């Protein structure tokens, strides 16, 4: 059985990483669509740098939760038949042990140079304008995907969706495309579809089955169920 899992901010919420659109979300008081853009970065680079510097620094204070660990356990059993596609820019899937993870919206621990387009692993602040390790130009930005930019790894993701038997969406509001359209894509190619989320997402009616609750409880239970049935 080939499984594609899409994860969003909700899977990291119980680790203490804030979500985007919940009441106490990351961009509280702003529309995410207005601030997570290249235009917002051009207008106020230091504000944006400080925001991502703070989120990068906060990574060392959080740990994977039972939902991340359950997906890593599932990968141990399924190997290449499981692909985790995450919209999250944290590294909690990897720290739980998952190896087959695609970060479609980029990664906090990476920087991209606006001069040479090179991507470099990055653990420090960017607000003090360090030089690019590749070309030396001090024009690094967070290696994340903002509105109007093309998400990473789309070819591999669509290929995986085409051959999936099961598509599972975890902890995402279904407010952002193309990720919100994956359920339809997978269903068109014949996959069964399951949503695990605290509440109904914006695309909940497109799923064959939905379960509402905390990812830290729902995901381990679903993984147990899948492995017993196998
Ligand atoms: C829990 C929980 C717990 C809480 N347990 N659950 C089609 C139609 C209309 C518009 C478009 C369209 N296609 C494209 C667009 C434009 C645009 C878009 O989607 N606009 C919308 C406003 C409609 N999309 C884009 O511009 C994208 N690019 C693009 O489409 O390029 C064209 C192209 C595509 C494909 C191939 C070729 C070309 C880019 C989108 C970039 C999004 N970037 C951000 C910021 C990343 C950097 C950062 O982290 O700062 O990504 S925005 C933000 O939203 C972030 C997230 O990854 C993303 C999704 O958020 P997520 O994860 O769903 O979080 P929340 O907070 O919304 O939801 C959390 C959920 O968890 C909630 O439901 C809670 O209930 C739940 N939850 N606690 C379980 N304990």
mmCIF file of C-alpha atoms and ligand atoms in Angstrom:
data_model
loop_
_atom_site.group_PDB
_atom_site.id
_atom_site.type_symbol
_atom_site.label_atom_id
_atom_site.label_comp_id
_atom_site.label_asym_id
_atom_site.label_seq_id
_atom_site.Cartn_x
_atom_site.Cartn_y
_atom_site.Cartn_z
ATOM 1 C CA UNK A 1 0.000 0.000 0.000
ATOM 2 C CA UNK A 2 1.381 3.376 -1.015
ATOM 3 C CA UNK A 3 0.624 6.191 1.393
ATOM 4 C CA UNK A 4 1.089 9.931 0.971
ATOM 5 C CA UNK A 5 0.728 12.017 4.133
ATOM 6 C CA UNK A 6 0.333 15.792 3.949
ATOM 7 C CA UNK A 7 1.089 17.644 7.173
ATOM 8 C CA UNK A 8 0.425 21.228 8.233
ATOM 9 C CA UNK A 9 0.981 23.457 11.239
ATOM 10 C CA UNK A 10 -1.531 21.491 13.362
ATOM 11 C CA UNK A 11 0.823 18.499 13.642
ATOM 12 C CA UNK A 12 3.438 20.668 15.366
ATOM 13 C CA UNK A 13 0.955 22.569 17.567
ATOM 14 C CA UNK A 14 1.273 20.147 20.479
ATOM 15 C CA UNK A 15 5.056 20.590 20.312
ATOM 16 C CA UNK A 16 4.505 24.274 21.061
ATOM 17 C CA UNK A 17 4.934 25.611 17.514
ATOM 18 C CA UNK A 18 2.141 28.123 16.798
ATOM 19 C CA UNK A 19 -0.182 27.542 13.833
ATOM 20 C CA UNK A 20 -1.063 30.276 11.326
ATOM 21 C CA UNK A 21 -4.797 30.742 11.331
ATOM 22 C CA UNK A 22 -5.891 29.677 14.821
ATOM 23 C CA UNK A 23 -6.817 32.388 17.352
ATOM 24 C CA UNK A 24 -3.279 32.646 18.775
ATOM 25 C CA UNK A 25 -1.697 32.023 15.357
ATOM 26 C CA UNK A 26 1.661 33.231 14.064
ATOM 27 C CA UNK A 27 0.343 36.206 12.145
ATOM 28 C CA UNK A 28 -2.329 37.210 14.673
ATOM 29 C CA UNK A 29 -3.833 40.536 13.666
ATOM 30 C CA UNK A 30 -2.681 40.169 10.048
ATOM 31 C CA UNK A 31 -3.964 38.235 7.057
ATOM 32 C CA UNK A 32 -1.286 35.631 6.327
ATOM 33 C CA UNK A 33 -1.847 36.324 2.626
ATOM 34 C CA UNK A 34 -0.773 39.960 3.168
ATOM 35 C CA UNK A 35 2.438 39.318 5.072
ATOM 36 C CA UNK A 36 3.813 36.025 3.754
ATOM 37 C CA UNK A 37 4.760 37.518 0.402
ATOM 38 C CA UNK A 38 7.956 38.562 -1.406
ATOM 39 C CA UNK A 39 6.486 42.092 -1.532
ATOM 40 C CA UNK A 40 6.274 42.228 2.284
ATOM 41 C CA UNK A 41 9.939 41.164 2.419
ATOM 42 C CA UNK A 42 10.972 43.837 -0.090
ATOM 43 C CA UNK A 43 9.079 46.476 1.902
ATOM 44 C CA UNK A 44 10.315 45.503 5.372
ATOM 45 C CA UNK A 45 13.216 43.024 5.186
ATOM 46 C CA UNK A 46 14.310 43.504 8.797
ATOM 47 C CA UNK A 47 10.829 42.885 10.179
ATOM 48 C CA UNK A 48 10.619 39.677 8.158
ATOM 49 C CA UNK A 49 14.172 38.614 9.101
ATOM 50 C CA UNK A 50 13.496 39.153 12.790
ATOM 51 C CA UNK A 51 10.275 37.124 12.542
ATOM 52 C CA UNK A 52 12.060 34.138 10.967
ATOM 53 C CA UNK A 53 15.168 34.546 13.186
ATOM 54 C CA UNK A 54 12.889 34.219 16.224
ATOM 55 C CA UNK A 55 11.150 31.138 14.800
ATOM 56 C CA UNK A 56 14.523 29.560 13.903
ATOM 57 C CA UNK A 57 15.883 30.210 17.399
ATOM 58 C CA UNK A 58 12.705 28.753 18.961
ATOM 59 C CA UNK A 59 13.289 25.425 17.168
ATOM 60 C CA UNK A 60 15.892 24.384 19.729
ATOM 61 C CA UNK A 61 13.262 24.648 22.468
ATOM 62 C CA UNK A 62 10.685 22.309 20.888
ATOM 63 C CA UNK A 63 10.601 18.560 20.320
ATOM 64 C CA UNK A 64 8.654 16.151 18.125
ATOM 65 C CA UNK A 65 5.357 14.960 19.615
ATOM 66 C CA UNK A 66 3.620 11.550 19.390
ATOM 67 C CA UNK A 67 2.186 12.412 15.955
ATOM 68 C CA UNK A 68 5.655 12.989 14.437
ATOM 69 C CA UNK A 69 6.950 9.829 16.133
ATOM 70 C CA UNK A 70 4.018 7.765 14.846
ATOM 71 C CA UNK A 71 4.762 8.816 11.240
ATOM 72 C CA UNK A 72 8.422 7.878 11.712
ATOM 73 C CA UNK A 73 7.289 4.477 13.041
ATOM 74 C CA UNK A 74 5.055 4.071 9.981
ATOM 75 C CA UNK A 75 8.011 4.821 7.700
ATOM 76 C CA UNK A 76 10.045 2.105 9.437
ATOM 77 C CA UNK A 77 7.352 -0.363 8.320
ATOM 78 C CA UNK A 78 6.454 1.011 4.876
ATOM 79 C CA UNK A 79 9.836 2.338 3.727
ATOM 80 C CA UNK A 80 9.566 3.861 0.245
ATOM 81 C CA UNK A 81 5.812 3.260 0.235
ATOM 82 C CA UNK A 82 5.357 6.222 2.593
ATOM 83 C CA UNK A 83 6.020 9.805 1.610
ATOM 84 C CA UNK A 84 5.485 12.703 4.019
ATOM 85 C CA UNK A 85 4.843 16.004 2.276
ATOM 86 C CA UNK A 86 4.978 18.799 4.818
ATOM 87 C CA UNK A 87 3.972 22.418 4.531
ATOM 88 C CA UNK A 88 5.871 23.034 7.757
ATOM 89 C CA UNK A 89 9.263 24.688 7.807
ATOM 90 C CA UNK A 90 10.269 23.180 11.173
ATOM 91 C CA UNK A 91 12.444 20.044 11.317
ATOM 92 C CA UNK A 92 10.299 18.003 13.706
ATOM 93 C CA UNK A 93 9.578 15.160 11.246
ATOM 94 C CA UNK A 94 13.304 14.643 10.699
ATOM 95 C CA UNK A 95 14.055 14.855 14.419
ATOM 96 C CA UNK A 96 11.421 12.156 15.039
ATOM 97 C CA UNK A 97 13.288 9.925 12.569
ATOM 98 C CA UNK A 98 11.385 10.390 9.278
ATOM 99 C CA UNK A 99 13.687 10.357 6.262
ATOM 100 C CA UNK A 100 11.283 10.521 3.334
ATOM 101 C CA UNK A 101 10.034 14.064 3.859
ATOM 102 C CA UNK A 102 9.480 16.805 1.276
ATOM 103 C CA UNK A 103 9.292 20.386 2.571
ATOM 104 C CA UNK A 104 7.096 22.009 -0.054
ATOM 105 C CA UNK A 105 7.138 25.441 1.668
ATOM 106 C CA UNK A 106 10.866 25.383 2.434
ATOM 107 C CA UNK A 107 12.802 25.076 5.689
ATOM 108 C CA UNK A 108 13.743 27.357 8.563
ATOM 109 C CA UNK A 109 17.211 25.799 8.682
ATOM 110 C CA UNK A 110 17.992 26.849 5.131
ATOM 111 C CA UNK A 111 18.758 30.185 3.481
ATOM 112 C CA UNK A 112 18.589 31.095 -0.179
ATOM 113 C CA UNK A 113 20.794 33.725 -1.820
ATOM 114 C CA UNK A 114 18.960 36.297 -3.919
ATOM 115 C CA UNK A 115 22.165 36.924 -5.892
ATOM 116 C CA UNK A 116 23.287 33.392 -6.886
ATOM 117 C CA UNK A 117 20.048 31.449 -5.989
ATOM 118 C CA UNK A 118 22.197 28.969 -4.011
ATOM 119 C CA UNK A 119 20.593 27.254 -1.007
ATOM 120 C CA UNK A 120 22.683 26.751 2.134
ATOM 121 C CA UNK A 121 21.954 25.084 5.459
ATOM 122 C CA UNK A 122 21.493 27.957 7.921
ATOM 123 C CA UNK A 123 21.211 27.899 11.719
ATOM 124 C CA UNK A 124 22.081 31.496 12.634
ATOM 125 C CA UNK A 125 20.248 34.818 12.318
ATOM 126 C CA UNK A 126 19.836 36.443 8.921
ATOM 127 C CA UNK A 127 18.935 39.928 10.164
ATOM 128 C CA UNK A 128 22.614 40.900 10.489
ATOM 129 C CA UNK A 129 23.016 40.353 6.717
ATOM 130 C CA UNK A 130 25.715 37.654 6.631
ATOM 131 C CA UNK A 131 27.435 36.935 3.294
ATOM 132 C CA UNK A 132 26.269 34.015 1.175
ATOM 133 C CA UNK A 133 28.666 31.072 1.806
ATOM 134 C CA UNK A 134 28.611 30.386 -1.950
ATOM 135 C CA UNK A 135 29.055 33.782 -3.642
ATOM 136 C CA UNK A 136 29.828 36.160 -0.777
ATOM 137 C CA UNK A 137 27.010 38.588 -1.515
ATOM 138 C CA UNK A 138 25.091 39.590 1.676
ATOM 139 C CA UNK A 139 21.647 38.982 0.199
ATOM 140 C CA UNK A 140 20.368 35.864 1.951
ATOM 141 C CA UNK A 141 16.653 35.420 2.671
ATOM 142 C CA UNK A 142 14.769 32.682 4.505
ATOM 143 C CA UNK A 143 14.431 29.644 2.229
ATOM 144 C CA UNK A 144 10.656 29.544 2.534
ATOM 145 C CA UNK A 145 7.853 29.731 -0.017
ATOM 146 C CA UNK A 146 5.666 32.806 0.187
ATOM 147 C CA UNK A 147 2.396 33.514 -1.626
ATOM 148 C CA UNK A 148 2.942 33.915 -5.353
ATOM 149 C CA UNK A 149 6.067 31.714 -5.288
ATOM 150 C CA UNK A 150 6.229 28.164 -6.593
ATOM 151 C CA UNK A 151 6.373 25.481 -3.894
ATOM 152 C CA UNK A 152 9.268 23.029 -3.905
ATOM 153 C CA UNK A 153 9.216 19.439 -5.194
ATOM 154 C CA UNK A 154 5.891 19.690 -7.042
ATOM 155 C CA UNK A 155 6.856 17.119 -9.706
ATOM 156 C CA UNK A 156 7.740 14.494 -7.112
ATOM 157 C CA UNK A 157 4.608 15.291 -5.110
ATOM 158 C CA UNK A 158 2.216 14.972 -8.053
ATOM 159 C CA UNK A 159 3.919 11.733 -9.105
ATOM 160 C CA UNK A 160 3.448 10.304 -5.604
ATOM 161 C CA UNK A 161 -0.211 11.406 -5.515
ATOM 162 C CA UNK A 162 -0.852 9.652 -8.830
ATOM 163 C CA UNK A 163 0.267 6.294 -7.460
ATOM 164 C CA UNK A 164 -1.050 6.623 -3.892
ATOM 165 C CA UNK A 165 -3.549 4.110 -2.494
ATOM 166 C CA UNK A 166 -4.162 6.276 0.559
ATOM 167 C CA UNK A 167 -3.860 10.044 1.056
ATOM 168 C CA UNK A 168 -3.933 11.367 4.623
ATOM 169 C CA UNK A 169 -4.049 15.057 5.515
ATOM 170 C CA UNK A 170 -3.005 15.987 9.060
ATOM 171 C CA UNK A 171 -3.308 19.335 10.855
ATOM 172 C CA UNK A 172 -3.908 21.675 7.943
ATOM 173 C CA UNK A 173 -6.726 24.166 7.401
ATOM 174 C CA UNK A 174 -6.972 23.532 3.648
ATOM 175 C CA UNK A 175 -6.738 27.287 3.067
ATOM 176 C CA UNK A 176 -3.589 27.284 0.933
ATOM 177 C CA UNK A 177 -3.117 25.879 -2.558
ATOM 178 C CA UNK A 178 -1.701 23.803 -4.158
ATOM 179 C CA UNK A 179 -1.614 21.686 -0.940
ATOM 180 C CA UNK A 180 -5.372 22.086 -0.393
ATOM 181 C CA UNK A 181 -5.950 20.537 -3.827
ATOM 182 C CA UNK A 182 -3.961 17.367 -3.172
ATOM 183 C CA UNK A 183 -7.022 15.542 -1.828
ATOM 184 C CA UNK A 184 -8.817 15.982 -5.153
ATOM 185 C CA UNK A 185 -5.711 15.042 -7.105
ATOM 186 C CA UNK A 186 -5.214 11.854 -5.093
ATOM 187 C CA UNK A 187 -8.902 10.899 -5.290
ATOM 188 C CA UNK A 188 -8.938 11.406 -9.059
ATOM 189 C CA UNK A 189 -6.173 8.814 -9.329
ATOM 190 C CA UNK A 190 -8.087 6.373 -7.122
ATOM 191 C CA UNK A 191 -6.694 6.900 -3.609
ATOM 192 C CA UNK A 192 -8.835 6.641 -0.491
ATOM 193 C CA UNK A 193 -8.639 9.915 1.442
ATOM 194 C CA UNK A 194 -8.612 10.604 5.181
ATOM 195 C CA UNK A 195 -8.484 13.897 7.111
ATOM 196 C CA UNK A 196 -7.114 14.025 10.684
ATOM 197 C CA UNK A 197 -7.574 17.523 12.093
ATOM 198 C CA UNK A 198 -8.733 19.360 15.185
ATOM 199 C CA UNK A 199 -11.743 20.658 13.269
ATOM 200 C CA UNK A 200 -13.221 20.450 9.781
ATOM 201 C CA UNK A 201 -10.838 21.970 7.239
ATOM 202 C CA UNK A 202 -11.972 24.153 4.341
ATOM 203 C CA UNK A 203 -11.865 21.098 2.070
ATOM 204 C CA UNK A 204 -13.225 18.547 4.537
ATOM 205 C CA UNK A 205 -16.161 17.496 2.327
ATOM 206 C CA UNK A 206 -13.725 16.197 -0.307
ATOM 207 C CA UNK A 207 -12.415 13.436 1.983
ATOM 208 C CA UNK A 208 -13.812 9.905 2.163
ATOM 209 C CA UNK A 209 -13.368 9.977 5.945
ATOM 210 C CA UNK A 210 -12.620 12.676 8.523
ATOM 211 C CA UNK A 211 -11.632 12.316 12.171
ATOM 212 C CA UNK A 212 -11.544 15.330 14.459
ATOM 213 C CA UNK A 213 -9.232 15.636 17.454
ATOM 214 C CA UNK A 214 -5.654 16.318 18.452
ATOM 215 C CA UNK A 215 -2.963 15.027 16.109
ATOM 216 C CA UNK A 216 -0.995 13.670 19.085
ATOM 217 C CA UNK A 217 -3.856 11.238 19.738
ATOM 218 C CA UNK A 218 -5.376 10.676 16.281
ATOM 219 C CA UNK A 219 -2.155 9.962 14.385
ATOM 220 C CA UNK A 220 -0.698 7.241 16.665
ATOM 221 C CA UNK A 221 -4.134 5.549 16.766
ATOM 222 C CA UNK A 222 -4.442 5.649 12.967
ATOM 223 C CA UNK A 223 -0.895 4.279 12.495
ATOM 224 C CA UNK A 224 -1.633 1.396 14.906
ATOM 225 C CA UNK A 225 -4.826 0.655 12.992
ATOM 226 C CA UNK A 226 -3.069 0.672 9.617
ATOM 227 C CA UNK A 227 -0.246 -1.577 10.775
ATOM 228 C CA UNK A 228 -2.618 -4.122 12.319
ATOM 229 C CA UNK A 229 -4.697 -4.275 9.111
ATOM 230 C CA UNK A 230 -1.601 -4.749 6.939
HETATM 231 C C1 LIG B 1 -4.652 20.829 14.881
HETATM 232 C C2 LIG B 1 -4.098 20.949 16.121
HETATM 233 C C3 LIG B 1 -3.790 19.764 16.761
HETATM 234 C C4 LIG B 1 -4.446 22.915 15.463
HETATM 235 N N1 LIG B 1 -4.031 18.603 16.169
HETATM 236 N N2 LIG B 1 -4.886 19.662 14.299
HETATM 237 C C5 LIG B 1 -6.099 28.090 -6.206
HETATM 238 C C6 LIG B 1 -7.178 28.787 -5.735
HETATM 239 C C7 LIG B 1 -7.008 29.980 -5.079
HETATM 240 C C8 LIG B 1 -5.723 30.516 -4.854
HETATM 241 C C9 LIG B 1 -4.647 29.821 -5.308
HETATM 242 C C10 LIG B 1 -4.845 28.627 -5.975
HETATM 243 N N3 LIG B 1 -3.618 28.147 -6.306
HETATM 244 C C11 LIG B 1 -2.684 29.013 -5.846
HETATM 245 C C12 LIG B 1 -3.279 30.037 -5.235
HETATM 246 C C13 LIG B 1 -2.560 31.199 -4.621
HETATM 247 C C14 LIG B 1 -1.999 30.935 -3.251
HETATM 248 C C15 LIG B 1 -3.102 30.542 -2.295
HETATM 249 O O1 LIG B 1 -3.277 29.415 -1.904
HETATM 250 N N4 LIG B 1 -3.859 31.543 -1.830
HETATM 251 C C16 LIG B 1 -4.886 31.299 -0.839
HETATM 252 C C17 LIG B 1 -5.030 32.541 0.000
HETATM 253 C C18 LIG B 1 -6.168 30.873 -1.503
HETATM 254 N N5 LIG B 1 -0.947 29.944 -3.242
HETATM 255 C C19 LIG B 1 0.320 30.247 -3.530
HETATM 256 O O2 LIG B 1 0.657 31.374 -3.843
HETATM 257 C C20 LIG B 1 1.336 29.134 -3.495
HETATM 258 N N6 LIG B 1 2.055 29.080 -4.740
HETATM 259 C C21 LIG B 1 1.484 28.677 -5.875
HETATM 260 O O3 LIG B 1 0.329 28.299 -5.929
HETATM 261 O O4 LIG B 1 2.339 28.685 -6.966
HETATM 262 C C22 LIG B 1 1.812 28.291 -8.248
HETATM 263 C C23 LIG B 1 2.172 26.872 -8.555
HETATM 264 C C24 LIG B 1 1.686 25.828 -7.796
HETATM 265 C C25 LIG B 1 2.008 24.497 -8.116
HETATM 266 C C26 LIG B 1 2.806 24.214 -9.186
HETATM 267 C C27 LIG B 1 3.296 25.259 -9.968
HETATM 268 C C28 LIG B 1 2.967 26.585 -9.645
HETATM 269 C C29 LIG B 1 2.381 29.348 -2.391
HETATM 270 C C30 LIG B 1 1.803 29.222 -1.026
HETATM 271 C C31 LIG B 1 2.868 29.532 0.039
HETATM 272 C C32 LIG B 1 2.329 29.447 1.454
HETATM 273 N N7 LIG B 1 3.332 29.922 2.376
HETATM 274 C C33 LIG B 1 3.084 29.875 3.829
HETATM 275 C C34 LIG B 1 4.279 30.533 4.567
HETATM 276 C C35 LIG B 1 5.505 29.600 4.545
HETATM 277 C C36 LIG B 1 6.628 30.144 5.373
HETATM 278 C C37 LIG B 1 6.299 30.225 6.849
HETATM 279 O O5 LIG B 1 6.072 29.177 7.514
HETATM 280 O O6 LIG B 1 6.293 31.344 7.375
HETATM 281 O O7 LIG B 1 2.948 28.504 4.234
HETATM 282 S S1 LIG B 1 1.550 30.620 4.317
HETATM 283 C C38 LIG B 1 1.186 29.445 5.577
HETATM 284 O O8 LIG B 1 -0.002 28.678 5.234
HETATM 285 C C39 LIG B 1 2.356 28.433 5.553
HETATM 286 C C40 LIG B 1 1.641 27.127 5.763
HETATM 287 O O9 LIG B 1 2.446 26.045 5.315
HETATM 288 C C41 LIG B 1 0.366 27.322 4.967
HETATM 289 C C42 LIG B 1 -0.756 26.376 5.365
HETATM 290 O O10 LIG B 1 -1.099 26.581 6.706
HETATM 291 P P1 LIG B 1 -1.525 25.329 7.603
HETATM 292 O O11 LIG B 1 -0.361 24.458 7.809
HETATM 293 O O12 LIG B 1 -2.729 24.706 7.036
HETATM 294 O O13 LIG B 1 -1.812 26.059 9.008
HETATM 295 P P2 LIG B 1 -3.184 26.726 9.542
HETATM 296 O O14 LIG B 1 -2.841 27.531 10.715
HETATM 297 O O15 LIG B 1 -3.917 27.386 8.440
HETATM 298 O O16 LIG B 1 -4.069 25.470 9.975
HETATM 299 C C43 LIG B 1 -3.715 24.631 11.054
HETATM 300 C C44 LIG B 1 -4.781 23.569 11.207
HETATM 301 O O17 LIG B 1 -4.382 22.689 12.239
HETATM 302 C C45 LIG B 1 -6.143 24.135 11.616
HETATM 303 O O18 LIG B 1 -7.170 23.543 10.815
HETATM 304 C C46 LIG B 1 -6.312 23.696 13.070
HETATM 305 O O19 LIG B 1 -7.648 23.375 13.424
HETATM 306 C C47 LIG B 1 -5.466 22.460 13.090
HETATM 307 N N8 LIG B 1 -4.900 22.158 14.412
HETATM 308 N N9 LIG B 1 -4.017 22.343 16.435
HETATM 309 C C48 LIG B 1 -4.604 18.636 14.910
HETATM 310 N N10 LIG B 1 -3.271 19.792 18.022
#
